[in-house]
Short mmCIF file of C-alpha atoms in Angstrom, two decimals:
data_model
loop_
_atom_site.label_atom_id
_atom_site.label_comp_id
_atom_site.label_asym_id
_atom_site.label_seq_id
_atom_site.Cartn_x
_atom_site.Cartn_y
_atom_site.Cartn_z
CA UNK A 1 -117.96 114.32 267.44
CA UNK A 2 -120.78 114.17 270.56
CA UNK A 3 -123.92 113.60 269.27
CA UNK A 4 -125.65 115.26 271.93
CA UNK A 5 -123.52 118.28 270.46
CA UNK A 6 -123.81 119.77 266.94
CA UNK A 7 -121.75 121.59 265.53
CA UNK A 8 -121.61 123.82 262.79
CA UNK A 9 -118.37 122.14 259.73
CA UNK A 10 -117.51 124.06 256.73
CA UNK A 11 -116.97 121.41 253.46
CA UNK A 12 -112.57 122.89 254.24
CA UNK A 13 -113.07 121.41 257.59
CA UNK A 14 -114.85 117.94 256.65
CA UNK A 15 -112.17 117.10 253.67
CA UNK A 16 -109.55 117.65 256.61
CA UNK A 17 -111.37 115.08 258.04
CA UNK A 18 -111.36 112.62 255.74
CA UNK A 19 -108.06 110.26 254.31
CA UNK A 20 -106.90 110.94 251.17
CA UNK A 21 -108.44 108.72 249.21
CA UNK A 22 -111.43 107.92 250.34
CA UNK A 23 -114.40 108.91 249.16
CA UNK A 24 -116.46 111.57 251.33
CA UNK A 25 -119.25 109.91 253.01
CA UNK A 26 -122.59 111.98 252.11
CA UNK A 27 -123.64 114.42 255.60
CA UNK A 28 -127.21 114.36 254.17
CA UNK A 29 -128.31 110.03 254.27
CA UNK A 30 -127.26 110.65 258.85
CA UNK A 31 -131.00 112.30 259.71
CA UNK A 32 -134.08 110.84 259.63
CA UNK A 33 -137.24 112.72 258.18
CA UNK A 34 -138.36 115.25 260.39
CA UNK A 35 -142.05 115.25 261.77
CA UNK A 36 -142.26 119.56 263.27
CA UNK A 37 -145.92 119.00 263.33
CA UNK A 38 -144.69 115.72 266.31
CA UNK A 39 -142.47 117.55 268.24
CA UNK A 40 -143.67 120.11 267.87
CA UNK A 41 -146.72 119.80 269.47
CA UNK A 42 -144.86 119.36 272.84
CA UNK A 43 -143.54 122.53 272.74
CA UNK A 44 -147.41 124.64 272.28
CA UNK A 45 -148.32 126.02 275.29
CA UNK A 46 -150.32 128.70 276.40
CA UNK A 47 -148.03 130.38 278.23
CA UNK A 48 -143.74 130.34 277.65
CA UNK A 49 -142.09 126.84 278.86
CA UNK A 50 -139.77 127.39 280.75
CA UNK A 51 -137.59 124.17 281.03
CA UNK A 52 -135.17 121.60 279.64
CA UNK A 53 -135.93 119.48 276.75
CA UNK A 54 -134.52 116.01 275.55
CA UNK A 55 -135.12 114.15 273.23
CA UNK A 56 -133.41 110.79 271.04
CA UNK A 57 -134.00 108.40 269.24
CA UNK A 58 -133.36 104.84 269.50
CA UNK A 59 -133.64 101.91 267.03
CA UNK A 60 -136.48 99.21 267.90
CA UNK A 61 -134.54 96.93 269.79
CA UNK A 62 -135.82 95.29 273.18
CA UNK A 63 -131.07 96.25 274.71
CA UNK A 64 -132.08 99.66 273.33
CA UNK A 65 -134.31 100.01 276.61
CA UNK A 66 -131.66 99.33 278.61
CA UNK A 67 -129.98 103.34 277.58
CA UNK A 68 -132.67 104.75 277.24
CA UNK A 69 -133.66 103.90 281.47
CA UNK A 70 -129.66 105.38 281.43
CA UNK A 71 -130.12 108.62 279.68
CA UNK A 72 -133.56 109.61 281.53
CA UNK A 73 -131.80 108.13 284.96
CA UNK A 74 -129.08 110.47 284.33
CA UNK A 75 -130.93 113.49 283.67
CA UNK A 76 -132.78 113.11 286.35
CA UNK A 77 -129.56 112.54 288.76
CA UNK A 78 -130.07 115.23 291.28
CA UNK A 79 -133.93 114.22 291.96
CA UNK A 80 -135.34 112.02 294.02
CA UNK A 81 -136.92 110.08 291.29
CA UNK A 82 -134.79 109.18 289.23
CA UNK A 83 -136.03 105.47 289.77
CA UNK A 84 -139.23 105.84 288.67
CA UNK A 85 -138.49 107.95 285.63
CA UNK A 86 -136.29 104.68 284.71
CA UNK A 87 -138.95 102.63 285.66
CA UNK A 88 -141.64 104.48 284.02
CA UNK A 89 -139.37 104.78 281.17
CA UNK A 90 -138.69 101.05 280.56
CA UNK A 91 -142.57 100.45 280.76
CA UNK A 92 -143.28 102.88 278.04
CA UNK A 93 -140.00 101.68 275.95
CA UNK A 94 -141.83 98.58 276.82
CA UNK A 95 -145.05 98.94 275.61
CA UNK A 96 -144.03 100.70 272.36
CA UNK A 97 -141.90 97.46 271.57
CA UNK A 98 -143.67 95.06 272.01
CA UNK A 99 -147.06 96.73 270.89
CA UNK A 100 -146.30 98.75 268.23
CA UNK A 101 -144.34 98.95 264.61
CA UNK A 102 -141.26 99.67 266.61
CA UNK A 103 -140.98 96.72 267.66
CA UNK A 104 -139.99 95.37 264.91
CA UNK A 105 -136.78 94.86 262.43
CA UNK A 106 -136.18 98.61 260.30
CA UNK A 107 -138.19 100.06 263.81
CA UNK A 108 -137.15 102.55 265.99
CA UNK A 109 -138.69 105.22 269.51
CA UNK A 110 -137.95 108.23 270.25
CA UNK A 111 -137.83 109.14 273.95
CA UNK A 112 -138.02 112.51 275.47
CA UNK A 113 -137.83 114.10 278.43
CA UNK A 114 -139.45 117.06 279.31
CA UNK A 115 -138.30 118.68 282.44
CA UNK A 116 -139.74 121.56 284.05
CA UNK A 117 -139.12 122.72 288.10
CA UNK A 118 -141.37 120.73 289.98
CA UNK A 119 -142.25 118.34 286.69
CA UNK A 120 -140.79 115.82 284.59
CA UNK A 121 -142.89 114.49 281.53
CA UNK A 122 -141.31 111.58 280.22
CA UNK A 123 -142.88 111.16 276.69
CA UNK A 124 -142.19 107.73 273.76
CA UNK A 125 -142.81 107.76 270.54
CA UNK A 126 -143.19 104.66 268.70
CA UNK A 127 -144.17 103.97 265.34
CA UNK A 128 -148.18 103.41 265.24
CA UNK A 129 -149.41 100.38 263.90
CA UNK A 130 -151.04 98.77 267.62
CA UNK A 131 -153.58 98.94 269.58
CA UNK A 132 -153.95 102.53 271.66
CA UNK A 133 -152.11 102.40 274.80
CA UNK A 134 -154.66 102.14 277.70
CA UNK A 135 -154.23 103.49 281.34
CA UNK A 136 -157.60 103.82 282.16
CA UNK A 137 -157.33 99.97 283.57
CA UNK A 138 -155.98 99.64 287.33
CA UNK A 139 -153.69 96.88 288.60
CA UNK A 140 -156.17 95.97 290.96
CA UNK A 141 -158.38 95.64 287.49
CA UNK A 142 -155.78 93.22 285.37
CA UNK A 143 -156.94 89.43 285.77
CA UNK A 144 -153.35 87.41 287.58
CA UNK A 145 -153.79 85.42 284.03
CA UNK A 146 -153.64 88.67 281.71
CA UNK A 147 -150.84 89.26 279.88
CA UNK A 148 -151.04 92.86 279.25
CA UNK A 149 -152.53 95.63 280.94
CA UNK A 150 -149.92 95.05 283.68
CA UNK A 151 -146.98 97.88 283.41
CA UNK A 152 -148.96 101.46 282.15
CA UNK A 153 -151.39 100.48 284.90
CA UNK A 154 -148.55 100.10 287.11
CA UNK A 155 -147.24 103.74 285.56
CA UNK A 156 -150.52 105.36 285.42
CA UNK A 157 -150.60 104.92 289.50
CA UNK A 158 -147.18 105.93 289.91
CA UNK A 159 -147.34 109.04 288.20
CA UNK A 160 -149.82 112.50 288.29
CA UNK A 161 -150.52 112.60 285.08
CA UNK A 162 -150.46 109.98 282.87
CA UNK A 163 -150.96 110.33 279.07
CA UNK A 164 -151.49 109.53 274.96
CA UNK A 165 -152.08 111.09 271.53
CA UNK A 166 -150.96 109.63 268.08
CA UNK A 167 -152.80 106.57 266.66
CA UNK A 168 -152.33 103.84 264.82
CA UNK A 169 -151.57 105.40 261.66
CA UNK A 170 -149.16 108.19 262.50
CA UNK A 171 -147.48 107.14 265.67
CA UNK A 172 -148.31 107.48 269.48
CA UNK A 173 -146.96 109.40 272.39
CA UNK A 174 -147.78 107.75 275.31
CA UNK A 175 -146.49 110.35 278.50
CA UNK A 176 -146.35 110.41 281.99
CA UNK A 177 -146.45 113.04 284.19
CA UNK A 178 -144.07 112.43 287.57
CA UNK A 179 -143.69 115.59 290.19
CA UNK A 180 -139.88 116.21 291.46
CA UNK A 181 -140.85 117.64 294.21
CA UNK A 182 -141.49 113.89 295.63
CA UNK A 183 -138.77 112.24 297.70
CA UNK A 184 -136.37 115.27 298.72
CA UNK A 185 -135.25 115.94 301.39
CA UNK A 186 -136.96 118.32 303.89
CA UNK A 187 -134.80 121.84 303.62
CA UNK A 188 -132.31 122.39 307.19
CA UNK A 189 -135.14 124.42 309.42
CA UNK A 190 -132.67 127.32 310.74
CA UNK A 191 -133.10 127.74 314.53
#
């Protein structure tokens, strides 16, 4: 069954999928605890939002960054910003794994893509425990000997808008918005 698609399956249908003699698995154990306040806060708006939303949790391992980048690139393949979006995703995920509880053995992070007609917001949710990510530095203000800080500064320079919500106790939602109007070819001219 496709993990991106949810289907309602009756108890009889589940029983038919399990070979005889095998114990029926507990379907409820596969789902993580829900945090509706954090997730739904991304959709609260003074106007109705008519965009597309995609969200997925990834294990808190460095190898999962490639999977997250790949999926974000697929979601934006029809735009001129897919490469930029993959790079932004890589930086935000790297930051979450390096500076929060998301990078611990039991950790995970969530990537969310909110795509509108003219822009996209890429959000990485971490598990907190680290400092609040800081977009205020510029690439030129970071000493060359510094080991940290360049990634978020470069994201801030590339993105139209950036931001952070949350704290060390609740986790952070770190985001960057990119215009989808950049990188598009000019429409053909009618003569």
